[in-house]
Tab-separated table of C-alpha atoms in Angstrom:
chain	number	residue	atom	x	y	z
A	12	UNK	CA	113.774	105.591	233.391
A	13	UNK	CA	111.607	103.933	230.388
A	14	UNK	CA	111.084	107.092	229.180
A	15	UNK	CA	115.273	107.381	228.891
A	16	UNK	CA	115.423	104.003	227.614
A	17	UNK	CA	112.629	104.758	225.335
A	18	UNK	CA	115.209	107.480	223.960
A	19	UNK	CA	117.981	104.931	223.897
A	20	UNK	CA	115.961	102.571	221.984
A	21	UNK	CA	114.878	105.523	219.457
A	22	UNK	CA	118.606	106.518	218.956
A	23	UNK	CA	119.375	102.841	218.413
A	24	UNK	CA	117.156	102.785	215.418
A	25	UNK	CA	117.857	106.053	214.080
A	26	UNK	CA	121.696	104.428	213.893
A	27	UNK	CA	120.437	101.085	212.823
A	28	UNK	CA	118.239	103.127	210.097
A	29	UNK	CA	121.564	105.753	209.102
A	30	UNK	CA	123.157	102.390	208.821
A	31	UNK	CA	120.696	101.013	206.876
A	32	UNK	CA	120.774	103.856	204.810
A	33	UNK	CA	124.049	104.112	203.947
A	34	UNK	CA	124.950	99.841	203.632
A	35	UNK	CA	123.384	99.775	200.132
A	36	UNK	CA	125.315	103.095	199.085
A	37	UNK	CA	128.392	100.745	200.033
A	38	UNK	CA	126.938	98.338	198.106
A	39	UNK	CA	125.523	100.054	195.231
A	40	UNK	CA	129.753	101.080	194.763
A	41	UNK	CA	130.878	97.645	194.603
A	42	UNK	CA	128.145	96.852	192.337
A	43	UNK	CA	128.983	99.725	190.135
A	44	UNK	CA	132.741	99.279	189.888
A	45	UNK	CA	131.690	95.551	188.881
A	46	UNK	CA	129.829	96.490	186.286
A	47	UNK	CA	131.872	98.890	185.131
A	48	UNK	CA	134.851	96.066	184.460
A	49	UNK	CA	132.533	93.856	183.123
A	50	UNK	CA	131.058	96.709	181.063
A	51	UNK	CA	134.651	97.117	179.414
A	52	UNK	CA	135.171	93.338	179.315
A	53	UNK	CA	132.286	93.409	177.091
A	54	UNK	CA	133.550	96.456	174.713
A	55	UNK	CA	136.917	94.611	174.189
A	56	UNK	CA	135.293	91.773	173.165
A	57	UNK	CA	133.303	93.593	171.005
A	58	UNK	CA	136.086	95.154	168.802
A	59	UNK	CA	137.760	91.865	168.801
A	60	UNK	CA	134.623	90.236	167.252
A	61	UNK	CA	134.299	93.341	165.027
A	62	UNK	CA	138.007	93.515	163.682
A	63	UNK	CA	137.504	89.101	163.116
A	64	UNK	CA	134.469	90.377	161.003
A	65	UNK	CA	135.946	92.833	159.082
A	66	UNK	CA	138.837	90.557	158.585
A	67	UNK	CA	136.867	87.557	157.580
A	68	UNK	CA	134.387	89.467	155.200
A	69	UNK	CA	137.122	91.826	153.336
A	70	UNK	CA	135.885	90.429	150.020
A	71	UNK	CA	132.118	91.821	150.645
A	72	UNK	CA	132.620	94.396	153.565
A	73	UNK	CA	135.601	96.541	151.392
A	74	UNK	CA	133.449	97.221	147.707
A	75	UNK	CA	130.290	98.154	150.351
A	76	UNK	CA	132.269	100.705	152.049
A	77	UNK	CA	133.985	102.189	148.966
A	78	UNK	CA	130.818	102.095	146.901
A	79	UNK	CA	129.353	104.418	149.954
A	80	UNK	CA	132.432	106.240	149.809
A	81	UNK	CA	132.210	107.329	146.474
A	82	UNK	CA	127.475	107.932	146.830
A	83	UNK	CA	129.149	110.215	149.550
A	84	UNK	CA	131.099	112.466	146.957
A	85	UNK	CA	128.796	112.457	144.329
A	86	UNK	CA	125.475	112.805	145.753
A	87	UNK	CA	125.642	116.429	146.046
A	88	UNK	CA	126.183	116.317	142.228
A	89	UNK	CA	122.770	114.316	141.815
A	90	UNK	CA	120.890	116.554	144.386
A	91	UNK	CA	122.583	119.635	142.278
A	92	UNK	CA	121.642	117.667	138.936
A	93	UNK	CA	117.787	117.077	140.369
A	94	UNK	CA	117.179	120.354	140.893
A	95	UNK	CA	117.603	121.375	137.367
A	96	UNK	CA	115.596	118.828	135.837
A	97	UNK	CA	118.037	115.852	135.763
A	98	UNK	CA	116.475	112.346	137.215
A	99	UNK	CA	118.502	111.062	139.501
A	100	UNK	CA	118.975	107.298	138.232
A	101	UNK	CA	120.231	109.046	134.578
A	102	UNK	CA	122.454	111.459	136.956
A	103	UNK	CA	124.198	108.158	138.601
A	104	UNK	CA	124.467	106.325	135.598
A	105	UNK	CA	126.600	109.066	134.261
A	106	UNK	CA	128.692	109.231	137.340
A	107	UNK	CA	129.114	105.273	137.028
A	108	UNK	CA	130.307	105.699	132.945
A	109	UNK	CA	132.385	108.063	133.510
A	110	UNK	CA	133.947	106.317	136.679
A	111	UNK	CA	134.491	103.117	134.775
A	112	UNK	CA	136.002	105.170	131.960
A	113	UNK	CA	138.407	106.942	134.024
A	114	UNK	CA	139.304	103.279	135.659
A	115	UNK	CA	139.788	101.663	132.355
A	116	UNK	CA	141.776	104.373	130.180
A	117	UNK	CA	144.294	104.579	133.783
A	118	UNK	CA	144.358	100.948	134.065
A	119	UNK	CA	145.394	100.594	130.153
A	120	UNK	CA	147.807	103.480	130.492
A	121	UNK	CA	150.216	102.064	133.492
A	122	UNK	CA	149.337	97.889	131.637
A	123	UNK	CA	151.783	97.751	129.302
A	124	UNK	CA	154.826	100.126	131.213
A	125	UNK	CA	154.414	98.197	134.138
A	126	UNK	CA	154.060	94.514	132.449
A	127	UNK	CA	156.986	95.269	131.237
A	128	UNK	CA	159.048	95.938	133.955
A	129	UNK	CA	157.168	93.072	135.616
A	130	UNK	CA	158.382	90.534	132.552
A	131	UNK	CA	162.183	92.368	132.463
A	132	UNK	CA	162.421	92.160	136.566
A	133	UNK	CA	165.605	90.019	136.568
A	134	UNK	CA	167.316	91.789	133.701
A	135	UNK	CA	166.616	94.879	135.618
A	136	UNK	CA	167.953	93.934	138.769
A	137	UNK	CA	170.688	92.836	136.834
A	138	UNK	CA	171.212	95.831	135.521
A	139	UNK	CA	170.712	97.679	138.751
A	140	UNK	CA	172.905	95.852	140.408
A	141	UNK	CA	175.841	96.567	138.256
A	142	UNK	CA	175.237	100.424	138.290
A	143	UNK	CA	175.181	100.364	141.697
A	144	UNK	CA	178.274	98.220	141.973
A	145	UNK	CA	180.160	100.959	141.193
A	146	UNK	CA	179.148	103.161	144.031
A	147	UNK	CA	179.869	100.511	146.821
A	148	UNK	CA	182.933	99.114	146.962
A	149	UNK	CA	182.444	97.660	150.316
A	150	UNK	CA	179.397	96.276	148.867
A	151	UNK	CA	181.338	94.396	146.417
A	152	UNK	CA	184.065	92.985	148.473
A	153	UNK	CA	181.480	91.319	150.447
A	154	UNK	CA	180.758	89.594	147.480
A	155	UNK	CA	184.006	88.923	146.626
A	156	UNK	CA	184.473	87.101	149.861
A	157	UNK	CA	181.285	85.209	149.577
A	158	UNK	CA	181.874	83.893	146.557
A	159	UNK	CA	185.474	82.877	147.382
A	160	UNK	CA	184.045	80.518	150.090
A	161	UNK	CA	181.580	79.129	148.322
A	162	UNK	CA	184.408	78.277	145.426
A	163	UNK	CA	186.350	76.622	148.868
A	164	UNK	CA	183.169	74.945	150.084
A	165	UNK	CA	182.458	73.891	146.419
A	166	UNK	CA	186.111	72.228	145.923
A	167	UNK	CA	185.963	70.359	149.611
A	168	UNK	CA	183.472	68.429	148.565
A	169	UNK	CA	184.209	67.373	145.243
A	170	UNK	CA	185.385	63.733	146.165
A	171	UNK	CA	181.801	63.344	146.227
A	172	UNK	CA	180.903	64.182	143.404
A	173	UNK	CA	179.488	67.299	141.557
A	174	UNK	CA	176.551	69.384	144.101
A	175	UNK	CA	173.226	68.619	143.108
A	176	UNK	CA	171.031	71.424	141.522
A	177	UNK	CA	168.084	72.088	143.423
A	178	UNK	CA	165.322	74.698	141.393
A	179	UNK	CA	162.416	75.770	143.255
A	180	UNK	CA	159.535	77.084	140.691
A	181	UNK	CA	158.215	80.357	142.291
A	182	UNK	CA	154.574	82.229	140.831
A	183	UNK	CA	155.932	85.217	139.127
A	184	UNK	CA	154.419	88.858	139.780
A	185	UNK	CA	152.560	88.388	136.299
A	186	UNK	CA	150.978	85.130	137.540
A	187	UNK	CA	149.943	86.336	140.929
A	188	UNK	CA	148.651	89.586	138.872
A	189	UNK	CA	146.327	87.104	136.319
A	190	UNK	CA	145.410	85.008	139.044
A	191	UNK	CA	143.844	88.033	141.404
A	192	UNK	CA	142.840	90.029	138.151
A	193	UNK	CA	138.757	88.114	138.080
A	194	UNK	CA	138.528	89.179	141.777
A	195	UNK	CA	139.526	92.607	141.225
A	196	UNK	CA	136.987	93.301	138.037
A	197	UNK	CA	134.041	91.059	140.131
A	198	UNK	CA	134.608	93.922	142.895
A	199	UNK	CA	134.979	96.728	140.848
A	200	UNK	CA	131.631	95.819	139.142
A	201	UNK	CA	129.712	95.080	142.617
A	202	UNK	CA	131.375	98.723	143.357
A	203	UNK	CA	130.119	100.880	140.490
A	204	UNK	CA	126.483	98.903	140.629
A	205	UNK	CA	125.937	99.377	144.251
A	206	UNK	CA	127.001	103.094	143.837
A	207	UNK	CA	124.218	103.516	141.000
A	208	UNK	CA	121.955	102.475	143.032
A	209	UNK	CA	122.535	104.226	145.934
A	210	UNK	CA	122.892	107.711	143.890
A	211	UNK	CA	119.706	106.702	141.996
A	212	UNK	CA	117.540	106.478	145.170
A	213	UNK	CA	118.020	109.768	146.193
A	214	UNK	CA	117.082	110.734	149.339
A	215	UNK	CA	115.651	107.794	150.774
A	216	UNK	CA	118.426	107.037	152.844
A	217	UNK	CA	117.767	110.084	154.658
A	218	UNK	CA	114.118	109.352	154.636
A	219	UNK	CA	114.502	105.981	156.375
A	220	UNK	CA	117.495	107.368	158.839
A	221	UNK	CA	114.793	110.250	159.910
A	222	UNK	CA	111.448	107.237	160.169
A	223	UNK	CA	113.484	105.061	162.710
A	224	UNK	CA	114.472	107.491	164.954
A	225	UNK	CA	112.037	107.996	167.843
A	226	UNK	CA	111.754	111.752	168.860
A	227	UNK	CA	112.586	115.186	167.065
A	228	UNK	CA	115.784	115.958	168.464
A	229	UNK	CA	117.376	112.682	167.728
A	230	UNK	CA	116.423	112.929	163.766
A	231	UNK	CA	117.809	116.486	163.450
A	232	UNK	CA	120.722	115.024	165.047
A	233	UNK	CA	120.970	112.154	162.830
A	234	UNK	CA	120.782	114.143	159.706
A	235	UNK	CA	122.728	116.622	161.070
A	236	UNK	CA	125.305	113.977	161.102
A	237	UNK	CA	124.732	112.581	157.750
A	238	UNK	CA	125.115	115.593	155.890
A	239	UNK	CA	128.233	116.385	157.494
A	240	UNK	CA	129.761	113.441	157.001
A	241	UNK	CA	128.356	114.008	153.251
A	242	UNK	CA	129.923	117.211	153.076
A	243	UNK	CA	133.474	116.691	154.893
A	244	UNK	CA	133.837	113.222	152.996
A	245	UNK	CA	132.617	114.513	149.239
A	246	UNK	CA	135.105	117.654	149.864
A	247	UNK	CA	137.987	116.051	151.197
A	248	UNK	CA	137.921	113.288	148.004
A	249	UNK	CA	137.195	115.634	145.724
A	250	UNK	CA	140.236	118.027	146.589
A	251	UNK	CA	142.234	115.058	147.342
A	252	UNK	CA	141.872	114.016	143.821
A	253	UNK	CA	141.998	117.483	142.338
A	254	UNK	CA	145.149	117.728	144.136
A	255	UNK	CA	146.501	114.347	143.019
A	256	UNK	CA	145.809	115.304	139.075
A	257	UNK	CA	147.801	118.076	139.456
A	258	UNK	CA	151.220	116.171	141.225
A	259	UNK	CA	150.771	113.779	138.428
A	260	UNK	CA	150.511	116.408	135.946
A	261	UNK	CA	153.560	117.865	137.326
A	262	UNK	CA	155.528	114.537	137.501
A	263	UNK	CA	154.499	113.431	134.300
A	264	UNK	CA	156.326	117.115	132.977
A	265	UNK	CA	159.062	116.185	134.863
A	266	UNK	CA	159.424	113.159	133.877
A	267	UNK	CA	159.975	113.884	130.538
A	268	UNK	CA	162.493	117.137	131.126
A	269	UNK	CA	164.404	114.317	133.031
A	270	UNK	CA	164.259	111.725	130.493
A	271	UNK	CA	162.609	109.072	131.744
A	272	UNK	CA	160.441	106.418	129.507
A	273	UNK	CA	156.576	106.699	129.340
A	274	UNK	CA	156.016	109.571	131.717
A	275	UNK	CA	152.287	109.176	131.138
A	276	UNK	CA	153.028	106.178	133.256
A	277	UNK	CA	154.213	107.981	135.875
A	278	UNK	CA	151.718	110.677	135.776
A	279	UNK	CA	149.188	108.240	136.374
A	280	UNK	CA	151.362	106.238	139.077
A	281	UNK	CA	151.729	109.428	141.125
A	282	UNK	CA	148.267	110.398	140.307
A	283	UNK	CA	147.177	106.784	142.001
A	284	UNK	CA	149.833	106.340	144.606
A	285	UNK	CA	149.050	109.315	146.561
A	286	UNK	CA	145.809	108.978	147.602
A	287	UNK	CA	147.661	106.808	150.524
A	288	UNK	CA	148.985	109.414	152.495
A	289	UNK	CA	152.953	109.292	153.197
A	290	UNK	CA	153.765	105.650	151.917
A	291	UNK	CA	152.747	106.305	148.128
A	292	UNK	CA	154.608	108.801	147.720
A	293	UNK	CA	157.525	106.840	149.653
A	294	UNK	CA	156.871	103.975	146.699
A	295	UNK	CA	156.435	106.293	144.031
A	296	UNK	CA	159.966	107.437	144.699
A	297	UNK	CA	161.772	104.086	145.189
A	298	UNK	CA	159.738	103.166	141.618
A	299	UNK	CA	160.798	106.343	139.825
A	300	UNK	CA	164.310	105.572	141.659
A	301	UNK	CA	164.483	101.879	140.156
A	302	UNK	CA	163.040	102.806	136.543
A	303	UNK	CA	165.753	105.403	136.241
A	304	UNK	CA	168.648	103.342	137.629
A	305	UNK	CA	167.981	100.617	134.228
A	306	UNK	CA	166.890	103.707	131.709
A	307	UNK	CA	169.445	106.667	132.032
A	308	UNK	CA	172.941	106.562	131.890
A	309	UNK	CA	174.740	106.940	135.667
A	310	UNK	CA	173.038	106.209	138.715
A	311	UNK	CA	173.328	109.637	139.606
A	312	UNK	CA	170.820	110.711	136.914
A	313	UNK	CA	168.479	107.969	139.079
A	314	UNK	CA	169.059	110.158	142.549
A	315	UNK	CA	168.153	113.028	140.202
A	316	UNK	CA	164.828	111.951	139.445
A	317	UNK	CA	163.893	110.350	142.716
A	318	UNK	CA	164.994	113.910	144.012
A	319	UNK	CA	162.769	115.257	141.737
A	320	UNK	CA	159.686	113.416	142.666
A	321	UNK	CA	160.163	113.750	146.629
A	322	UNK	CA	160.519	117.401	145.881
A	323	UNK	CA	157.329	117.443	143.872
A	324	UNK	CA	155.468	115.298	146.926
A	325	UNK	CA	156.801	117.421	149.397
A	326	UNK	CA	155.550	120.350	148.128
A	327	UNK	CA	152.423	118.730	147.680
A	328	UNK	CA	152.231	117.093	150.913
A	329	UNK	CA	153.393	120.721	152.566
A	330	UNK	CA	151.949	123.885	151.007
A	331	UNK	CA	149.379	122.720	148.608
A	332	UNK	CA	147.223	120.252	150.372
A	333	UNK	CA	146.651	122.085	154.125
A	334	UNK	CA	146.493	125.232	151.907
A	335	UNK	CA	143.901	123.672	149.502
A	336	UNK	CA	142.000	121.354	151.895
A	337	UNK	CA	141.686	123.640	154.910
A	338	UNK	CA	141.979	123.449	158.856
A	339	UNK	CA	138.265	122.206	158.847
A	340	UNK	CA	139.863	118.886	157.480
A	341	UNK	CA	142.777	118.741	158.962
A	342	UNK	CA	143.515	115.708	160.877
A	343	UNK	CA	146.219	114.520	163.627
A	344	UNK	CA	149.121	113.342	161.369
A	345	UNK	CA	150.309	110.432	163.860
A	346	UNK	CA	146.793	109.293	163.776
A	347	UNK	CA	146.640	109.602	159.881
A	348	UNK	CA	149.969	107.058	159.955
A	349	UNK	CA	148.688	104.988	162.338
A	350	UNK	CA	145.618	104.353	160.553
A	351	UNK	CA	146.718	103.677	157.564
A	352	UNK	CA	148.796	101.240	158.679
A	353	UNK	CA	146.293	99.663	160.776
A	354	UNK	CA	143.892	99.479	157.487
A	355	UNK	CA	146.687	98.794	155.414
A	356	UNK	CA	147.519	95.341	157.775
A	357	UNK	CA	143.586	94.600	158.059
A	358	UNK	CA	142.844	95.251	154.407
A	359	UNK	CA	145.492	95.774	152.172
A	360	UNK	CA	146.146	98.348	149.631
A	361	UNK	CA	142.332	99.193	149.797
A	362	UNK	CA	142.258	99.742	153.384
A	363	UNK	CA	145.355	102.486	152.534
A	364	UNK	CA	142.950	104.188	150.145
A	365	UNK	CA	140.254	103.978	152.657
A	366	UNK	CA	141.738	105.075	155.881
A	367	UNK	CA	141.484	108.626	155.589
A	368	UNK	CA	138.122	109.224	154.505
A	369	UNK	CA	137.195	106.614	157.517
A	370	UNK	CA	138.765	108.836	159.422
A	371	UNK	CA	137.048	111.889	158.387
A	372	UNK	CA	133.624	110.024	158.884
A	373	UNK	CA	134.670	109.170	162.513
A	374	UNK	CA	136.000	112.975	163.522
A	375	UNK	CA	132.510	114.153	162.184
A	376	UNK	CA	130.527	111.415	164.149
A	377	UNK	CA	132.858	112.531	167.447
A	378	UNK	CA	131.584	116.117	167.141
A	379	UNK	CA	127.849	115.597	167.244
A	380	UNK	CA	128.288	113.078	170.304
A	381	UNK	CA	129.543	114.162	173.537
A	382	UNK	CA	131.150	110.957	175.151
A	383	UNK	CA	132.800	111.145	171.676
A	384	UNK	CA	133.912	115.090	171.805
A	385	UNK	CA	137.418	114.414	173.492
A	386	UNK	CA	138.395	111.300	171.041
A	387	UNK	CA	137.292	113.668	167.686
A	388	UNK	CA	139.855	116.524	169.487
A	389	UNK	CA	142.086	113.966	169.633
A	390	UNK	CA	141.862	113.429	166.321
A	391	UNK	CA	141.887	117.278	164.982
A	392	UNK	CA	145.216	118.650	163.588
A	393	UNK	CA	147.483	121.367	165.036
A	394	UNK	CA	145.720	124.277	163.349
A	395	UNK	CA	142.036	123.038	164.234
């Protein structure tokens, strides 16, 4: 009989020991899902604190990013340059000359066609308005109407007295231009002397990237990543751009068959416009469109030559840039649209130019990390 409830007792704390054993698994769950919601509590806030930064340091954060931008593209030059007896600082002060040269013969090329459509803006509208008149009747009935009751309000209450004149002095587009202008050149100088420097060092980036990380596998990896974010980013631009000379090239042509004043201008324009992928060459046509609608004749000649520069963009945008840059490139185009206008709302008309080689830089980064693998498909275009 003791020896039975000897047993009993045993089996009691074999149960009370399985029990014991498998209470904290219960609680080791709870705990996990816990920290698991506190764990993304943590990330939101995160990229809420990030995106206030980015917001709230625009002025310094966007010439640091595009000044590594551009030591991206051109460092292979310098390493290319360095290896047949070119120092690297002399290398990168070329690349910063001829930068600044390009920058300030394109700037003084589009200064004086666009100041003077800025400066001729009501004239032009003017002008617009009446050539379009003709090709909206409805349009012009409306006004008809409004204008009769405004003649009927006007008359009602003459007993007392004449209306009173109310003018509201507004910042013209030339103002707002001068007034932005010293922010733009202090930028564009921090840009071109922070990417000197960063060509000039050389390697060291690399050198200090390889120091701080602990064990073999993660430096490989780390400069594994570098350099092909290097590569992807410096090919990408530099297509992009060889890609972009050649629509303006063929729009400046155009341009001219068609008539148009200072198609230079408009070489240039296209030539700058679409490095932001889809909307410049949406505002490239509506320009081309208004320009044409004040300069030639009918305002059929203006749906001429904003037919003529969404044909040139779509060919562009179609055939010669996934033939050109390639399905290692090739991104998601709903992502492409989303970022840009998620860069264009956080920073502007830079963030535009930015948003695709950020892109680029984050697809790479998603390949060499696997939590990161199914994002960086995400990102991939059809063809990938």
């Amino acid at each position: 009989m003791s020896q039975q409830n000897r047993v009993e007792d045993d089996g009691e704390k074999a149960g009370d020991v399985s029990l014991a054993e498998d209470a904290p698994d219960v609680k080791i769950v709870k705990r996990n899902g816990f920290d698991t919601a506190v764990g993304w509590a943590i990330i939101g806030l995160a990229v809420l604190a990030l995106l206030t930064a980015l917001a709230i340091a625009q002025v310094f954060i966007v010439p640091v990013i595009m000044a590594f931008l551009l030591a991206l593209v051109f460092s292979p030059l310098c390493r290319w340059s360095q290896r047949r007896g070119v120092p690297e600082p002399l290398s990168a002060l070329v690349i910063v000359v001829g930068l600044l040269t390009a920058l300030a013969a394109t700037t003084l090329s589009l200064a004086l066609p666009v100041t003077g459509w800025l400066e001729d803006a009501p004239s032009i509208a003017r002008e617009a308005e009446r050539k379009l008149r003709g090709l909206m009747g409805v349009a012009e009935t409306v006004t008809d109407a409004g204008r009769q009751i405004e003649e009927a309000a006007t008359a009602g209450d003459g007993a007392e007295g004449a209306p009173i004149e109310v003018v509201v002095a507004e910042e013209g587009p030339l103002t707002t231009i001068a007034l932005g202008a010293p922010l733009v050149v202090a930028q564009t100088i921090f840009i071109m002397i922070l990417t000197f420097f960063i060509l000039a060092s050389g390697s060291l980036f690399y050198e200090r990237l390889v120091h701080v990380m602990p064990t073999m596998t993660e430096k490989k990896r780390a400069l594994q990543i570098a350099y092909d974010i290097e590569r992807d980013v410096s090919r990408y631009l530099l297509s992009i751009t060889a890609i972009n000379a050649g629509l303006g090239v063929a729009v400046g042509c155009t341009m001219a068959l068609l008539g148009m004043p200072s198609p230079l201008a408009f070489g240039l324009l296209a030539f700058s416009l679409n490095f932001v992928p889809f909307l410049g060459a949406i505002g490239g046509v509506a320009i081309s469109f208004g320009v044409a609608l004040i300069s030639l004749p009918t305002a059929f000649d203006a749906f001429v030559v904003a037919a003529a520069y969404f044909a040139l963009t779509s060919i562009e945008g179609q055939l010669v840039t996934p033939w050109l840059v390639g399905r290692r490139l090739r991104l998601n185009t709903v992502v492409i649209l989303i970022a840009v206008a998620f860069w264009a709302w956080l920073w502007s008309i830079m963030g535009m130019i930015m948003a695709v080689p950020l892109l680029v830089c984050l697809r790479v980064l998603c390949k060499h990390v696997e939590p990161l693998k199914p994002f960086g498909e995400f990102l991939a275009g059809r063809d990938d």
